[in-house]
Coordinates of C-alpha atoms in Angstrom, one line a residue:
M138 CA 0.0 0.0 0.0
A139 CA 1.4 3.4 -1.0
Q140 CA 2.7 5.6 1.9
N141 CA 1.6 8.8 0.1
T142 CA -2.1 8.7 1.0
N143 CA -4.9 11.1 0.3
V144 CA -6.9 11.1 3.5
N145 CA -9.5 13.6 2.6
K146 CA -10.2 11.9 -0.7
A147 CA -10.5 8.6 1.1
E148 CA -13.1 10.0 3.4
E149 CA -15.0 11.6 0.6
L150 CA -15.2 8.3 -1.3
T151 CA -16.1 6.3 1.8
N152 CA -19.0 8.6 2.6
Q153 CA -20.4 8.4 -0.9
I154 CA -20.3 4.6 -0.8
K155 CA -21.8 4.3 2.7
L156 CA -24.6 6.7 1.7
R157 CA -25.5 4.6 -1.3
I158 CA -25.3 1.3 0.7
S159 CA -27.6 2.7 3.4
A160 CA -30.3 3.1 0.8
I161 CA -30.2 -0.5 -0.4
T162 CA -29.7 -2.5 2.9
S163 CA -31.7 -2.9 6.0
T164 CA -31.2 -0.6 9.0
A165 CA -30.0 -3.4 11.2
E166 CA -27.5 -4.7 8.7
Y167 CA -26.2 -1.2 7.9
M168 CA -25.8 -0.2 11.6
L169 CA -24.0 -3.4 12.4
W170 CA -21.5 -3.7 9.5
I171 CA -21.4 -0.6 7.3
Y172 CA -21.9 2.3 9.6
P173 CA -18.8 1.5 11.8
I174 CA -16.5 1.5 8.8
K175 CA -14.0 4.4 8.6
S176 CA -11.7 5.5 5.8
L177 CA -7.9 5.1 6.3
C178 CA -6.2 5.9 3.0
Y179 CA -6.6 6.1 -0.8
D180 CA -3.6 5.8 -3.2
G181 CA -5.5 6.6 -6.4
K182 CA -6.5 2.9 -7.0
Q183 CA -7.2 1.1 -3.8
L184 CA -9.5 2.4 -1.0
C185 CA -8.4 1.1 2.5
L186 CA -11.2 1.0 5.1
T187 CA -11.0 0.1 8.8
A188 CA -13.4 -2.2 10.7
T189 CA -13.8 -2.4 14.5
S190 CA -12.1 -5.8 14.8
D191 CA -10.4 -8.6 12.9
H192 CA -13.7 -10.5 12.9
A193 CA -15.5 -7.6 11.4
A194 CA -12.8 -7.0 8.8
N195 CA -12.9 -10.7 7.8
T196 CA -16.7 -10.7 7.5
L197 CA -16.7 -7.5 5.4
T198 CA -14.0 -9.0 3.1
A199 CA -15.9 -12.2 2.6
N200 CA -19.5 -10.9 2.4
Y201 CA -19.4 -7.3 1.4
T202 CA -16.5 -6.8 -1.1
D203 CA -18.7 -7.5 -4.1
L204 CA -21.4 -5.1 -2.8
F205 CA -18.8 -2.3 -2.4
L206 CA -17.4 -2.9 -5.9
K207 CA -20.9 -2.9 -7.4
V208 CA -21.7 0.4 -5.7
I209 CA -18.4 1.9 -6.8
D210 CA -19.2 0.9 -10.3
E211 CA -22.7 2.4 -10.1
L212 CA -21.3 5.7 -8.8
D213 CA -18.4 5.6 -11.3
L214 CA -15.9 6.3 -8.6
P215 CA -12.1 6.1 -9.3
V216 CA -11.5 3.0 -7.2
E217 CA -10.3 -0.3 -8.5
S218 CA -10.2 -2.3 -5.3
V219 CA -11.2 -2.2 -1.6
L220 CA -9.2 -3.4 1.3
F221 CA -10.8 -4.0 4.8
I222 CA -8.4 -4.1 7.8
S223 CA -9.1 -4.0 11.6
E224 CA -8.7 -0.8 13.6
K225 CA -5.8 -2.5 15.4
E226 CA -3.9 -2.9 12.1
A227 CA -4.8 0.6 11.2
E228 CA -3.2 1.9 14.4
K229 CA 0.0 0.1 13.5
I230 CA 0.1 1.9 10.2
R231 CA -0.7 5.3 11.8
S232 CA 2.1 4.8 14.3
I233 CA 4.6 4.2 11.5
E234 CA 3.5 7.3 9.6
Q235 CA 3.0 9.5 12.7
P236 CA 5.1 8.4 15.7
K237 CA 3.4 9.1 19.0
S238 CA 4.7 12.0 21.1
P239 CA 6.0 11.0 24.6
V240 CA 3.5 10.9 27.4
E241 CA 3.8 14.1 29.5
G242 CA 2.1 12.8 32.6
F243 CA 0.7 9.7 34.2
V244 CA -3.0 9.5 35.3
E245 CA -3.6 6.9 38.0
K246 CA -6.1 4.2 37.0
K247 CA -9.2 4.2 39.2
N248 CA -10.5 0.8 40.5
P249 CA -14.1 0.5 39.3
F250 CA -14.8 -2.5 41.5
V251 CA -16.4 -2.6 45.0
S252 CA -13.3 -2.9 47.3
K253 CA -15.0 -5.1 49.9
Y254 CA -15.9 -7.8 47.3
T255 CA -12.7 -9.8 47.3
F256 CA -11.7 -13.5 47.3
D257 CA -10.4 -13.1 50.9
N258 CA -13.9 -12.3 52.4
Y259 CA -15.9 -14.7 50.2
V260 CA -17.1 -17.5 52.4
V261 CA -16.5 -20.9 50.6
G262 CA -18.7 -23.9 51.2
S263 CA -19.9 -27.0 49.3
S264 CA -22.6 -24.8 47.7
N265 CA -20.2 -22.5 45.9
R266 CA -16.7 -24.2 46.0
M267 CA -16.5 -25.0 42.2
A268 CA -17.5 -21.5 41.3
V269 CA -14.9 -19.9 43.6
V270 CA -12.1 -22.2 42.4
T271 CA -13.0 -21.5 38.8
A272 CA -13.2 -17.8 39.4
H273 CA -9.7 -17.9 41.0
T274 CA -8.3 -19.7 38.0
V275 CA -9.9 -17.3 35.6
A276 CA -8.5 -14.3 37.5
E277 CA -5.0 -15.8 37.4
N278 CA -5.2 -16.9 33.8
P279 CA -7.8 -14.7 31.9
G280 CA -8.6 -16.1 28.5
L281 CA -7.3 -19.6 29.3
N282 CA -8.2 -22.1 26.6
D283 CA -5.7 -25.0 26.9
G284 CA -7.1 -27.9 24.9
L285 CA -9.8 -29.6 27.0
L286 CA -9.4 -27.1 29.8
S287 CA -11.4 -24.1 28.5
L288 CA -12.7 -21.5 31.0
N289 CA -13.8 -19.0 28.3
P290 CA -16.5 -18.1 28.6
F291 CA -17.0 -18.5 32.4
Y292 CA -20.7 -18.7 33.1
I293 CA -22.0 -18.5 36.7
Y294 CA -25.6 -19.0 37.7
G295 CA -27.6 -19.1 40.9
G296 CA -30.5 -17.5 42.7
V297 CA -30.7 -13.9 43.9
G298 CA -28.4 -12.9 46.8
L299 CA -26.1 -15.9 46.6
G300 CA -22.9 -14.1 45.8
K301 CA -22.6 -14.0 42.0
T302 CA -21.9 -10.3 41.8
H303 CA -19.4 -10.5 44.7
L304 CA -17.5 -13.1 42.8
L305 CA -17.4 -11.0 39.6
H306 CA -16.1 -8.0 41.6
A307 CA -13.5 -10.3 43.3
I308 CA -12.2 -11.3 39.9
G309 CA -12.1 -7.6 39.0
N310 CA -10.3 -6.6 42.1
Y311 CA -7.7 -9.3 41.6
L312 CA -7.1 -8.3 38.0
F313 CA -6.8 -4.6 39.0
E314 CA -4.1 -5.5 41.6
H315 CA -2.2 -8.1 39.6
R316 CA -2.9 -7.2 36.0
P317 CA -3.4 -3.4 35.9
E318 CA -2.5 -3.2 32.2
L319 CA -5.7 -5.1 31.3
N320 CA -8.8 -3.3 30.2
V321 CA -11.5 -4.9 32.4
I322 CA -15.1 -4.0 32.0
Y323 CA -18.0 -4.9 34.3
V324 CA -21.5 -4.1 33.2
S325 CA -25.0 -5.3 33.9
A326 CA -27.1 -6.5 31.0
D327 CA -29.6 -3.7 31.7
R328 CA -26.9 -1.0 31.4
L329 CA -25.5 -2.7 28.3
S330 CA -29.0 -2.5 26.8
N331 CA -29.4 1.1 27.7
E332 CA -26.0 2.1 26.2
Y333 CA -26.8 0.2 23.0
F334 CA -30.1 1.9 22.4
S335 CA -28.7 5.2 23.5
S336 CA -26.0 4.9 20.8
L337 CA -28.7 4.3 18.2
N338 CA -30.8 7.2 19.4
K339 CA -27.8 9.6 19.2
Y340 CA -27.0 8.5 15.6
N341 CA -28.4 11.7 14.0
S342 CA -26.4 14.1 16.3
D343 CA -23.3 11.9 16.9
K344 CA -22.3 9.7 14.0
D345 CA -19.7 7.9 16.1
S346 CA -22.0 6.9 18.9
Y347 CA -22.6 3.4 17.7
R348 CA -19.0 2.8 16.7
N349 CA -17.8 4.0 20.1
F350 CA -20.3 1.7 21.8
Y351 CA -19.2 -1.4 19.8
H352 CA -15.5 -0.7 20.1
K353 CA -15.7 -0.1 23.9
Y354 CA -16.8 -3.7 24.5
A355 CA -15.2 -5.5 21.5
A356 CA -11.8 -4.1 22.3
C357 CA -11.5 -4.9 26.0
D358 CA -9.4 -7.6 27.6
V359 CA -12.0 -9.0 30.1
L360 CA -15.7 -8.4 29.7
M361 CA -18.0 -9.3 32.6
V362 CA -21.8 -9.1 32.1
D363 CA -24.0 -9.5 35.2
D364 CA -27.6 -10.7 35.0
V365 CA -27.2 -11.8 31.3
Q366 CA -30.8 -13.2 31.4
F367 CA -32.0 -9.6 30.9
L368 CA -30.2 -9.3 27.6
Q369 CA -33.0 -7.9 25.4
K370 CA -33.8 -9.6 22.2
K371 CA -35.4 -6.6 20.5
G372 CA -33.6 -3.9 18.5
G373 CA -30.8 -6.2 17.4
L374 CA -29.0 -6.1 20.7
Q375 CA -28.4 -9.9 20.8
E376 CA -27.1 -9.7 17.2
V377 CA -24.6 -7.1 18.3
F378 CA -23.6 -8.9 21.4
F379 CA -23.1 -12.1 19.3
H380 CA -20.5 -10.3 17.3
I381 CA -18.9 -8.7 20.4
F382 CA -18.6 -12.1 21.9
N383 CA -17.0 -13.5 18.7
D384 CA -14.5 -10.7 18.5
L385 CA -13.4 -11.2 22.2
Y386 CA -13.3 -15.0 22.0
Q387 CA -11.4 -15.1 18.7
N388 CA -8.8 -12.7 20.1
G389 CA -8.3 -14.8 23.3
K390 CA -10.1 -12.2 25.6
Q391 CA -11.9 -13.4 28.7
I392 CA -15.7 -13.4 28.8
I393 CA -17.5 -13.8 32.2
L394 CA -21.2 -14.0 32.5
S395 CA -23.6 -14.3 35.4
S396 CA -27.3 -15.2 35.4
D397 CA -30.0 -16.5 37.7
R398 CA -30.4 -19.6 35.5
P399 CA -28.4 -21.8 33.1
P400 CA -28.3 -20.8 29.4
K401 CA -30.7 -23.5 28.3
E402 CA -33.4 -22.0 30.6
I403 CA -33.2 -18.4 29.3
N404 CA -36.3 -18.4 27.1
D405 CA -35.6 -15.2 25.1
L406 CA -32.0 -16.1 24.3
E407 CA -31.0 -16.7 20.7
E408 CA -29.8 -20.3 20.1
R409 CA -26.5 -19.2 18.7
L410 CA -25.8 -17.2 21.9
R411 CA -27.0 -20.0 24.1
T412 CA -24.5 -22.4 22.4
R413 CA -21.6 -20.0 22.8
F414 CA -22.4 -19.4 26.5
L415 CA -21.8 -23.2 26.9
W416 CA -18.4 -23.3 25.1
G417 CA -16.4 -22.8 28.3
M418 CA -17.1 -23.5 32.0
T419 CA -20.5 -23.3 33.5
T420 CA -20.9 -23.5 37.3
D421 CA -23.8 -22.8 39.7
I422 CA -23.9 -21.3 43.2
D423 CA -26.5 -23.0 45.4
L424 CA -28.2 -22.0 48.6
P425 CA -25.6 -21.9 51.4
E426 CA -25.8 -24.9 53.7
Y427 CA -26.1 -24.5 57.5
E428 CA -22.4 -24.6 58.2
T429 CA -21.7 -22.0 55.5
R430 CA -24.4 -19.7 56.8
I431 CA -22.7 -19.9 60.2
N432 CA -19.4 -19.0 58.6
I433 CA -21.0 -16.1 56.7
I434 CA -22.3 -14.6 60.0
M435 CA -18.9 -15.0 61.7
K436 CA -17.1 -13.4 58.7
K437 CA -19.6 -10.5 58.8
L438 CA -18.8 -10.0 62.5
E439 CA -15.0 -9.9 62.0
G440 CA -13.5 -6.6 62.9
S441 CA -16.8 -5.5 64.5
S442 CA -17.2 -4.5 68.2
A443 CA -20.5 -6.3 68.3
K444 CA -20.6 -9.4 70.5
I445 CA -23.3 -12.0 70.0
S446 CA -23.2 -15.5 71.4
Q447 CA -22.8 -18.7 69.4
D448 CA -26.4 -19.8 70.1
I449 CA -27.7 -16.6 68.4
I450 CA -25.4 -17.3 65.4
C451 CA -26.8 -20.8 65.2
Y452 CA -30.4 -19.5 65.5
L453 CA -29.9 -17.0 62.7
A454 CA -28.3 -19.7 60.5
E455 CA -31.2 -22.0 61.1
K456 CA -33.9 -19.3 60.8
V457 CA -32.8 -17.7 57.6
N458 CA -32.1 -20.3 54.9
T459 CA -33.0 -18.3 51.8
N460 CA -30.0 -16.3 50.7
I461 CA -27.0 -14.4 51.9
R462 CA -28.6 -10.9 51.7
E463 CA -31.5 -11.9 53.9
L464 CA -29.1 -13.6 56.3
E465 CA -27.0 -10.5 56.6
G466 CA -30.2 -8.4 56.9
A467 CA -31.4 -10.5 59.8
L468 CA -28.0 -10.2 61.6
L469 CA -28.1 -6.4 61.1
K470 CA -31.7 -6.3 62.5
V471 CA -30.6 -8.1 65.7
L472 CA -27.6 -5.8 66.2
M473 CA -29.6 -2.7 65.6
Y474 CA -32.4 -3.9 67.9
T475 CA -30.0 -4.5 70.8
Q476 CA -28.5 -1.1 70.4
L477 CA -31.8 0.8 70.2
T478 CA -33.3 -1.1 73.1
H479 CA -30.1 -1.2 75.1
K480 CA -30.8 -4.9 75.8
E481 CA -28.1 -7.6 76.1
A482 CA -27.8 -9.7 73.0
T483 CA -29.5 -12.9 74.2
L484 CA -31.3 -15.6 72.2
D485 CA -34.7 -14.4 73.4
V486 CA -33.8 -10.8 72.4
A487 CA -32.8 -12.1 68.9
K488 CA -36.1 -13.9 68.6
E489 CA -37.9 -10.7 69.7
A490 CA -35.9 -8.7 67.1
L491 CA -37.0 -11.0 64.3
K492 CA -40.6 -11.4 65.4
E493 CA -41.8 -8.7 62.9
H494 CA -39.8 -10.4 60.1
T495 CA -41.6 -13.7 60.8
K496 CA -44.9 -12.0 61.2
D497 CA -44.6 -10.1 57.9
T498 CA -43.7 -13.4 56.0
V499 CA -46.7 -15.2 57.4
E500 CA -49.0 -12.2 56.7
Q501 CA -47.8 -11.8 53.1
I502 CA -48.0 -15.5 52.1
D503 CA -50.9 -17.8 52.7
S504 CA -52.2 -21.0 51.1
D505 CA -54.4 -19.1 48.6
K506 CA -51.5 -17.1 47.3
I507 CA -49.3 -20.2 47.0
I508 CA -52.0 -22.1 45.0
S509 CA -52.8 -19.1 42.8
T510 CA -49.0 -18.6 42.1
V511 CA -48.6 -22.3 41.2
S512 CA -51.7 -22.0 39.0
E513 CA -50.2 -19.1 37.1
Y514 CA -46.8 -20.8 36.8
F515 CA -48.2 -24.1 35.4
H516 CA -51.1 -22.5 33.5
I517 CA -53.5 -24.8 35.3
P518 CA -56.7 -23.4 37.0
S519 CA -56.6 -23.3 40.8
S520 CA -59.8 -25.4 40.9
D521 CA -58.0 -28.2 39.2
I522 CA -55.1 -28.0 41.6
I523 CA -57.3 -28.5 44.6
G524 CA -59.7 -30.8 42.7
K525 CA -59.8 -34.5 41.9
K526 CA -58.4 -34.6 38.4
K527 CA -55.4 -36.9 37.9
N528 CA -53.8 -35.7 34.7
K529 CA -50.0 -35.9 35.0
E530 CA -49.6 -32.1 34.6
I531 CA -52.2 -31.4 37.2
V532 CA -50.9 -33.9 39.7
E533 CA -47.4 -32.4 39.5
A534 CA -48.7 -28.9 40.0
R535 CA -50.8 -30.1 43.0
M536 CA -47.8 -31.8 44.6
V537 CA -45.7 -28.7 44.1
A538 CA -48.4 -26.6 45.8
V539 CA -48.6 -29.1 48.7
Y540 CA -44.8 -29.0 49.1
L541 CA -44.7 -25.2 49.2
I542 CA -47.5 -24.9 51.7
C543 CA -45.8 -27.5 53.9
E544 CA -42.5 -25.8 53.7
M545 CA -43.6 -22.1 53.9
L546 CA -46.6 -22.2 56.3
N547 CA -46.8 -23.6 59.8
L548 CA -50.0 -25.6 59.2
P549 CA -51.0 -29.1 60.4
L550 CA -51.1 -31.8 57.7
V551 CA -54.8 -32.3 58.4
T552 CA -55.5 -28.7 57.7
I553 CA -53.5 -28.8 54.5
G554 CA -55.5 -31.9 53.5
Q555 CA -58.7 -29.9 54.0
I556 CA -57.4 -27.1 51.7
F557 CA -56.9 -29.7 49.0
G558 CA -60.5 -31.0 48.9
G559 CA -60.4 -33.1 52.2
R560 CA -57.4 -35.3 51.3
D561 CA -55.9 -37.6 54.0
H562 CA -52.8 -36.4 55.8
T563 CA -50.8 -39.3 54.5
T564 CA -51.5 -38.2 50.9
I565 CA -50.2 -34.7 51.9
M566 CA -47.1 -36.3 53.4
Y567 CA -46.5 -38.4 50.2
S568 CA -46.8 -35.3 48.0
R569 CA -44.4 -33.3 50.2
D570 CA -41.8 -36.0 50.4
K571 CA -42.1 -36.8 46.7
I572 CA -41.3 -33.3 45.6
S573 CA -38.5 -33.1 48.3
N574 CA -36.9 -36.2 46.8
I575 CA -37.2 -34.9 43.3
I576 CA -35.5 -31.6 44.2
A577 CA -32.5 -33.5 45.6
T578 CA -31.7 -34.9 42.1
D579 CA -33.6 -32.8 39.6
K580 CA -32.3 -29.3 39.0
E581 CA -35.2 -28.4 36.8
M582 CA -37.7 -29.1 39.6
K583 CA -35.4 -27.2 42.0
T584 CA -35.5 -24.2 39.7
T585 CA -39.3 -24.4 39.4
I586 CA -39.6 -24.2 43.2
E587 CA -37.2 -21.3 43.4
D588 CA -39.0 -19.4 40.6
I589 CA -42.4 -19.8 42.4
K590 CA -40.9 -18.7 45.7
S591 CA -39.4 -15.6 44.0
S592 CA -42.9 -14.8 42.5
L593 CA -44.5 -15.1 45.9
K594 CA -42.0 -12.7 47.5
C595 CA -42.7 -10.2 44.7
R596 CA -46.4 -10.2 45.2

């Protein structure tokens, strides 16, 4: 390629070509592939154009060269050939032609991650050990893909408040300390969506808005997307993220994703993204077991002047078995109650402090709400759930409702039997134990129970 380039002429030719292509392609296709293209140089014969990445340059070369040459011919432009290169390659060319001036000052890089979320204060138990070990390995070796051992992408899933975000920030803090040269981005799927649609809305006033959005994420070294289940399907966002994912993966950059469910259970996720999410390592974080809940409380008390007895710690660990956030909230409630009432932190005082919490839970959830929520979840009328029909789908929904009422409400089995049309208490016991056994081995049923519980808490 000739060194003596005509930059202004290259830009003029590029704008003419892009304008014509915008009229003969769809908006989504134009915004994804054609709009981000920039002119680099023109030597009187060849027009050199830059794409956002190697992947984009290869795609344009393979799929759009003929279109560009056709448009050039239609417009009768003085161009014989078109060359697509990545922005990275373009920077190398620019650096040769115009050496960079020395840096006059150094601006300290700011840590964007929550400082308290580290590996050191992450309590490890059987419910999260695999996820923590994998996160450590990813932090130490971002982009690792060594034959059979592929940790890219790293996909973590689990219920609300179980420590997924903590783990992502722990990875970020480790990289900030040990690999400060890396460009690490943490973003929620909601924020990613907002940035994407904002870049499209600004198109008329800021022609570089979309290009800047794409380049920001496709050019980083480590990309962490939290709550990826909220990645919207509309507006071409999943199409764009698909190409960002490909750019990062092909360049050996680390991708880390978190969700409240495994990829196969995200209903609105395009199949090609679902497949890619499963390319690397997928691990789940489960509800913390009793011993882990005790350790979480003790870790929370480290460095605090608050003194509570072991029996209170055990009581809290037994009482709150939902998630870490609620466990920490219950501990804080006990500590605040003892301070405000100037009472000694005894087991009875702890029970007194949590009395309203228990009362609120009982008042908010009753058997009718449980049955109606199960009805909505399975799309089966409540009358069938408490009735006598024995279709397989109805029986399963009925047993789930029985299990949830037994677990969430302090009701005698005889009373529960009356709720379900006067069934014998042994039938209620069978349904409860049946679902309990299924949950122990069937992750799909476990997810069903967790989803219904989450719906109940949101009502």
